[in-house]
Short mmCIF file of C-alpha atoms in Angstrom, two decimals:
data_model
loop_
_atom_site.label_atom_id
_atom_site.label_comp_id
_atom_site.label_asym_id
_atom_site.label_seq_id
_atom_site.Cartn_x
_atom_site.Cartn_y
_atom_site.Cartn_z
CA MET A 1 28.32 -28.06 -8.14
CA ASN A 2 30.35 -30.24 -5.73
CA GLN A 3 28.71 -32.34 -3.02
CA SER A 4 29.88 -30.18 -0.09
CA THR A 5 28.44 -27.01 -1.66
CA SER A 6 25.14 -28.77 -2.32
CA GLN A 7 25.09 -30.09 1.24
CA ASN A 8 25.78 -26.62 2.67
CA GLN A 9 22.90 -25.15 0.66
CA ASN A 10 20.58 -27.92 1.85
CA ASP A 11 21.66 -27.33 5.45
CA ALA A 12 21.08 -23.58 5.08
CA SER A 13 17.62 -24.06 3.63
CA THR A 14 16.77 -26.61 6.32
CA SER A 15 17.90 -24.31 9.13
CA ALA A 16 16.12 -21.21 7.79
CA PRO A 17 13.32 -20.23 10.17
CA PRO A 18 9.78 -20.68 8.83
CA PRO A 19 7.84 -17.49 8.05
CA ASN A 20 6.00 -16.00 11.01
CA PRO A 21 2.25 -15.94 10.25
CA ARG A 22 1.78 -13.28 12.92
CA ILE A 23 3.78 -10.79 10.83
CA SER A 24 2.57 -9.38 7.50
CA HIS A 25 4.24 -6.93 5.11
CA PHE A 26 3.36 -4.04 2.81
CA PRO A 27 5.67 -2.27 0.33
CA GLU A 28 7.26 0.87 1.78
CA LEU A 29 6.76 2.62 -1.56
CA PHE A 30 2.99 2.35 -1.22
CA VAL A 31 3.03 3.16 2.48
CA ASN A 32 4.51 6.54 1.52
CA PHE A 33 2.55 7.05 -1.71
CA SER A 34 -0.63 5.00 -1.32
CA LEU A 35 -2.94 3.71 -4.07
CA PRO A 36 -5.98 5.42 -5.59
CA SER A 37 -8.93 5.19 -3.18
CA ARG A 38 -11.34 5.06 -6.10
CA ALA A 39 -10.99 4.49 -9.83
CA PRO A 40 -9.24 7.61 -11.23
CA VAL A 41 -10.91 9.46 -14.11
CA MET A 42 -9.49 11.84 -16.68
CA ARG A 43 -9.98 15.58 -16.32
CA ALA A 44 -10.91 18.17 -18.93
CA ALA A 45 -8.68 21.17 -19.71
CA ASP A 46 -10.48 23.24 -17.06
CA GLY A 47 -9.85 20.59 -14.39
CA THR A 48 -13.37 19.15 -14.23
CA LYS A 49 -13.73 15.38 -14.02
CA THR A 50 -14.89 13.38 -17.04
CA SER A 51 -16.40 9.89 -17.18
CA LEU A 52 -13.34 8.48 -18.97
CA PRO A 53 -11.10 6.22 -16.85
CA ALA A 54 -7.59 7.57 -16.31
CA VAL A 55 -4.66 5.50 -17.50
CA GLN A 56 -2.11 7.34 -15.34
CA TRP A 57 -2.08 8.47 -11.70
CA GLU A 58 0.54 10.60 -9.97
CA ARG A 59 1.36 11.39 -6.36
CA ARG A 60 4.14 13.48 -4.78
CA ASN A 61 5.93 13.15 -1.46
CA GLY A 62 8.69 15.70 -0.88
CA ASN A 63 11.22 15.44 -3.70
CA ARG A 64 9.85 12.10 -4.89
CA THR A 65 7.10 11.44 -7.43
CA LEU A 66 5.25 8.18 -8.03
CA THR A 67 3.53 7.62 -11.37
CA LEU A 68 1.31 4.58 -11.93
CA THR A 69 0.41 3.66 -15.51
CA ALA A 70 -2.31 1.17 -16.38
CA GLY A 71 -1.31 -1.90 -18.35
CA HIS A 72 -3.41 -4.02 -20.70
CA VAL A 73 -5.86 -6.30 -18.90
CA LEU A 74 -7.59 -9.12 -20.81
CA LEU A 75 -10.85 -10.01 -19.09
CA PRO A 76 -11.83 -13.70 -19.11
CA GLY A 77 -14.91 -14.78 -21.04
CA THR A 78 -15.27 -11.68 -23.21
CA HIS A 79 -11.50 -11.32 -23.78
CA GLU A 80 -12.07 -7.57 -23.79
CA LYS A 81 -8.81 -5.63 -23.50
CA LEU A 82 -8.93 -2.76 -21.01
CA ASN A 83 -6.49 -0.35 -19.39
CA ILE A 84 -7.32 -0.39 -15.68
CA LEU A 85 -5.53 1.27 -12.77
CA PRO A 86 -5.90 -0.66 -9.49
CA SER A 87 -7.93 1.18 -6.87
CA GLY A 88 -10.00 0.76 -3.73
CA LYS A 89 -9.95 -1.54 -0.73
CA ILE A 90 -9.73 -4.77 -2.72
CA ALA A 91 -6.62 -3.54 -4.57
CA VAL A 92 -4.98 -2.64 -1.23
CA LEU A 93 -5.77 -6.08 0.18
CA ILE A 94 -4.37 -7.88 -2.87
CA LEU A 95 -1.17 -5.79 -2.88
CA HIS A 96 -0.80 -6.50 0.85
CA TRP A 97 -1.23 -10.23 0.23
CA LEU A 98 1.20 -10.29 -2.73
CA CYS A 99 3.91 -8.53 -0.71
CA THR A 100 3.38 -10.70 2.37
CA GLU A 101 3.45 -13.94 0.36
CA ALA A 102 6.56 -12.88 -1.60
CA VAL A 103 8.40 -12.02 1.63
CA ARG A 104 7.40 -15.34 3.18
CA ALA A 105 8.38 -17.25 0.03
CA GLY A 106 11.70 -15.40 -0.20
CA GLY A 107 11.25 -14.81 -3.92
CA PRO A 108 8.96 -13.45 -6.64
CA GLU A 109 6.99 -16.66 -7.32
CA ILE A 110 3.62 -16.91 -5.54
CA ASP A 111 1.16 -19.80 -5.69
CA LEU A 112 -2.55 -18.96 -5.59
CA ALA A 113 -5.55 -20.98 -4.52
CA THR A 114 -7.33 -22.18 -7.64
CA SER A 115 -10.86 -21.60 -6.34
CA TRP A 116 -12.36 -18.15 -6.00
CA ARG A 117 -13.45 -18.91 -2.46
CA GLY A 118 -9.94 -20.00 -1.55
CA PHE A 119 -8.32 -16.93 -3.08
CA LEU A 120 -10.72 -14.48 -1.44
CA ARG A 121 -10.29 -16.26 1.89
CA ASP A 122 -6.49 -15.93 1.67
CA VAL A 123 -6.69 -12.23 0.79
CA LYS A 124 -9.30 -11.59 3.56
CA ILE A 125 -12.08 -10.51 1.20
CA SER A 126 -15.61 -11.63 2.07
CA TRP A 127 -17.05 -14.05 -0.44
CA ASN A 128 -19.72 -13.12 -2.96
CA PRO A 129 -19.77 -13.25 -6.78
CA ARG A 130 -19.37 -9.46 -7.09
CA ASN A 131 -16.26 -9.46 -4.88
CA ALA A 132 -14.87 -12.40 -6.86
CA ARG A 133 -15.22 -10.51 -10.15
CA GLU A 134 -13.71 -7.34 -8.68
CA ALA A 135 -10.84 -9.28 -7.08
CA GLU A 136 -9.89 -10.77 -10.45
CA ARG A 137 -10.13 -7.35 -12.09
CA GLN A 138 -7.94 -5.71 -9.43
CA LEU A 139 -5.43 -8.58 -9.38
CA ARG A 140 -4.96 -8.37 -13.15
CA ALA A 141 -4.75 -4.56 -12.98
CA LEU A 142 -2.06 -4.70 -10.28
CA LEU A 143 0.05 -7.23 -12.14
CA ALA A 144 -0.15 -5.27 -15.41
CA MET A 145 0.63 -1.90 -13.80
CA ARG A 146 3.84 0.01 -14.52
CA ILE A 147 5.52 1.98 -11.72
CA ASP A 148 7.80 4.98 -12.26
CA THR A 149 9.50 6.64 -9.28
CA THR A 150 11.39 9.89 -9.80
CA THR A 151 13.66 11.60 -7.27
CA VAL A 152 14.90 15.15 -7.82
CA GLY A 153 18.08 16.20 -5.99
CA VAL A 154 21.36 18.10 -6.20
CA ASP A 155 24.76 16.45 -6.66
CA ALA A 156 28.08 17.40 -5.04
CA ASP A 157 28.72 20.00 -7.77
CA GLY A 158 25.39 21.72 -7.19
CA GLU A 159 23.87 20.33 -10.38
CA GLU A 160 20.27 19.17 -10.40
CA THR A 161 19.86 15.40 -10.72
CA ILE A 162 16.70 13.60 -11.76
CA HIS A 163 16.73 9.86 -11.11
CA THR A 164 13.91 7.63 -12.40
CA THR A 165 13.38 3.90 -11.96
CA SER A 166 10.68 1.91 -13.74
CA CYS A 167 9.20 -1.56 -13.44
CA VAL A 168 6.05 -3.54 -14.03
CA VAL A 169 4.55 -5.50 -11.14
CA GLY A 170 4.07 -8.92 -12.71
CA SER A 171 6.31 -10.61 -15.25
CA GLU A 172 4.24 -13.78 -15.64
CA THR A 173 0.72 -14.75 -14.64
CA LYS A 174 -1.11 -18.05 -14.93
CA LEU A 175 -4.60 -17.76 -13.48
CA THR A 176 -6.84 -20.82 -13.49
CA PHE A 177 -9.72 -20.14 -11.12
CA THR A 178 -12.66 -22.51 -10.74
CA ARG A 179 -16.01 -21.63 -9.22
CA ASP A 180 -15.85 -24.48 -6.73
CA GLY A 181 -12.75 -26.40 -5.97
CA ASP A 182 -10.54 -27.43 -3.11
CA LEU A 183 -9.93 -24.31 -1.01
CA ASN A 184 -6.34 -25.38 -0.41
CA GLU A 185 -5.47 -26.47 -3.95
CA LYS A 186 -2.75 -24.32 -5.54
CA LYS A 187 -2.66 -24.32 -9.34
CA SER A 188 -2.50 -20.68 -10.36
CA GLN A 189 0.80 -18.86 -10.10
CA VAL A 190 1.96 -15.26 -10.18
CA VAL A 191 5.58 -14.32 -10.85
CA LEU A 192 6.42 -10.78 -9.81
CA SER A 193 8.93 -9.04 -12.04
CA GLN A 194 12.45 -9.22 -10.64
CA GLU A 195 12.68 -5.42 -10.70
CA PHE A 196 9.46 -5.03 -8.68
CA TYR A 197 10.53 -7.72 -6.24
CA ASP A 198 14.01 -6.21 -5.76
CA ARG A 199 13.11 -2.50 -5.68
CA VAL A 200 9.66 -2.57 -4.07
CA VAL A 201 9.02 -5.80 -2.17
CA SER A 202 12.38 -6.82 -0.73
CA HIS A 203 13.87 -3.29 -0.55
CA TRP A 204 11.75 -2.34 2.45
CA PRO A 205 8.76 -4.57 3.24
CA VAL A 206 7.14 -2.74 6.17
CA PRO A 207 6.31 -5.32 8.88
CA HIS A 208 3.19 -5.16 11.04
CA GLY A 209 0.98 -7.44 13.10
CA THR A 210 -1.29 -9.74 11.08
CA HIS A 211 -4.01 -9.89 13.74
CA ARG A 212 -4.39 -6.11 14.08
CA TRP A 213 -4.40 -5.76 10.29
CA GLU A 214 -7.17 -8.35 9.94
CA GLN A 215 -9.21 -6.63 12.65
CA LEU A 216 -8.97 -3.34 10.78
CA VAL A 217 -9.80 -4.98 7.43
CA ALA A 218 -12.96 -6.47 8.96
CA SER A 219 -14.04 -3.18 10.55
CA THR A 220 -13.69 -0.66 7.69
CA LYS A 221 -14.73 -0.19 4.09
CA SER A 222 -12.18 2.57 3.58
CA PRO A 223 -8.87 1.93 1.78
CA GLN A 224 -7.65 5.25 3.22
CA THR A 225 -8.10 3.90 6.75
CA LEU A 226 -5.99 0.83 5.97
CA LEU A 227 -3.23 2.83 4.25
CA MET A 228 -3.26 5.48 6.97
CA TRP A 229 -2.76 2.85 9.68
CA LEU A 230 0.22 1.41 7.78
CA TRP A 231 1.69 4.89 7.28
CA LEU A 232 1.30 5.82 10.96
CA LYS A 233 2.88 2.52 12.10
CA HIS A 234 5.80 3.18 9.76
CA ARG A 235 6.32 6.84 10.69
CA LEU A 236 5.92 6.28 14.43
CA HIS A 237 8.57 3.55 14.28
CA PHE A 238 11.03 6.15 12.96
CA VAL A 239 9.90 8.67 15.58
CA ASP A 240 10.78 6.10 18.27
CA GLN A 241 14.13 5.33 16.64
CA SER A 242 15.18 8.95 16.14
CA GLY A 243 14.79 10.14 19.73
CA THR A 244 14.09 13.65 18.39
CA LYS A 245 12.59 16.04 20.94
CA ASN A 246 11.64 18.86 18.54
CA LEU A 247 8.88 17.08 16.68
CA PRO A 248 7.75 18.83 13.48
CA VAL A 249 4.16 19.50 12.49
CA ILE A 250 3.05 17.62 9.39
CA SER A 251 0.72 20.08 7.70
CA TRP A 252 -2.70 19.26 6.34
CA GLU A 253 -1.41 20.34 2.93
CA GLU A 254 1.46 17.83 3.07
CA LEU A 255 -0.87 15.07 4.21
CA ALA A 256 -3.37 15.86 1.45
CA GLU A 257 -0.67 15.86 -1.23
CA GLN A 258 0.42 12.42 -0.08
CA MET A 259 -2.89 10.81 0.84
CA GLY A 260 -5.79 12.77 -0.59
CA PRO A 261 -5.50 14.08 -4.16
CA ASP A 262 -8.90 12.49 -4.92
CA ILE A 263 -10.56 14.82 -2.39
CA THR A 264 -11.54 18.21 -3.76
CA SER A 265 -11.12 20.50 -0.72
CA MET A 266 -8.86 20.71 2.34
CA LYS A 267 -11.92 20.73 4.61
CA LYS A 268 -13.17 17.46 3.12
CA PHE A 269 -9.71 15.94 3.41
CA ARG A 270 -9.44 16.86 7.12
CA GLU A 271 -12.88 15.40 7.78
CA SER A 272 -11.95 12.20 5.93
CA PHE A 273 -8.61 11.95 7.75
CA ILE A 274 -10.22 12.38 11.18
CA MET A 275 -12.93 9.84 10.32
CA SER A 276 -10.23 7.29 9.41
CA ALA A 277 -8.34 8.15 12.61
CA ARG A 278 -11.43 7.34 14.67
CA GLU A 279 -11.88 4.03 12.86
CA ILE A 280 -8.27 3.15 13.63
CA ALA A 281 -8.67 4.20 17.28
CA GLU A 282 -11.41 1.57 17.70
CA ILE A 283 -8.87 -1.14 16.83
CA ASP A 284 -5.52 0.42 17.83
CA PRO A 285 -6.17 3.11 20.47
CA ARG A 286 -2.56 3.28 21.70
CA LEU A 287 -1.34 4.12 18.22
CA MET A 288 -3.81 6.96 17.77
CA ALA A 289 -3.04 8.34 21.24
CA ARG A 290 0.38 9.27 19.83
CA VAL A 291 -1.06 11.49 17.07
CA GLU A 292 -1.56 15.09 18.19
CA ARG A 293 -3.89 17.45 16.38
CA VAL A 294 -2.22 20.85 15.98
CA ASP A 295 -4.61 23.79 15.67
CA ALA A 296 -3.75 27.48 15.70
CA PRO A 297 -6.96 29.50 16.10
CA GLY A 298 -6.39 33.19 15.54
CA LYS A 299 -2.74 32.76 14.53
CA LYS A 300 -2.05 34.00 11.02
CA ASN A 301 0.15 31.80 8.78
CA ALA A 302 0.57 29.19 11.54
CA VAL A 303 1.12 25.59 10.38
CA THR A 304 -1.73 23.26 11.36
CA GLY A 305 -1.91 19.51 10.98
CA ILE A 306 -0.62 16.64 13.11
CA ARG A 307 2.43 15.89 15.26
CA LEU A 308 3.62 12.34 15.96
CA HIS A 309 4.89 11.50 19.45
CA PRO A 310 7.18 8.72 20.74
CA LYS A 311 5.85 5.92 22.94
CA ASN A 312 6.95 7.49 26.21
CA ALA A 313 5.50 10.94 25.48
CA VAL A 314 3.44 12.68 28.16
CA THR A 315 0.01 12.97 26.59
CA HIS A 316 -0.92 16.55 27.51
CA TYR A 317 -2.15 17.38 24.06
CA LYS A 318 -5.27 17.15 21.93
CA THR A 319 -5.23 13.94 19.93
CA ILE A 320 -6.49 13.69 16.38
CA THR A 321 -9.56 11.77 17.55
CA ASP A 322 -10.65 14.27 20.26
#
């Protein structure tokens, strides 16, 4: 490399703006498909749940399907090898942190605090030994997980096309956590796989305000509430950009297929969705004021669900939290 090229690269890196701590990121793939709210279990032939942990989890959104497959996780101490799918609030927080840190670093290599207290502080998980154990379990499960995304479409000749991409989350992990150490010391390192970084993290990292996110994290125990807020922020951004006046109704069935396959009935899903909406409204009332609840009492075959409105909409409608 000649001197002028090296100098130009140094100048470019020097002039690059520092990452904005007020902005965080979450992968668009998981905004649209979510993560399991609780540890998935296998089902018997008749559909009833068993006590056996599932090693695969699937979710659909339109013509796209996401399949998550558990990788091998070696637990420290016992060295027991398990197949664990990431799930729950702690998994959502760790995925959020991994994406945000990778975007800020501009690459797939992420340094971690070497103490448990430091790591949990960075991820915004309250400290206690139980949370520390679960955070390590979920971090290892996330990094070992395989992601398959399949899109079904039709080409120019009218032939059906099925396109699948696959990747694992982490390509290399070195975790050296101590029980008490310098909170700011960085010894452990995670390297996201290049495929995951390119296709999931850098393809569309959905930006949002760090402060509002942290407020919501502190106020709820529900992973659905966190993921629902991210999804609404993302969808409402496109509503504002589109300028569409004829706003479609998103049916409860569509919402449940995307967000609630762990919930056994549509009634329970609606109740859960509205409960999360009310939690969000406590932190972000302006956002929830743009979500209309669409009911159709007495109308046969009418679509019911929610309708999303642009910022300047006249709010003469029943909101989801009413």
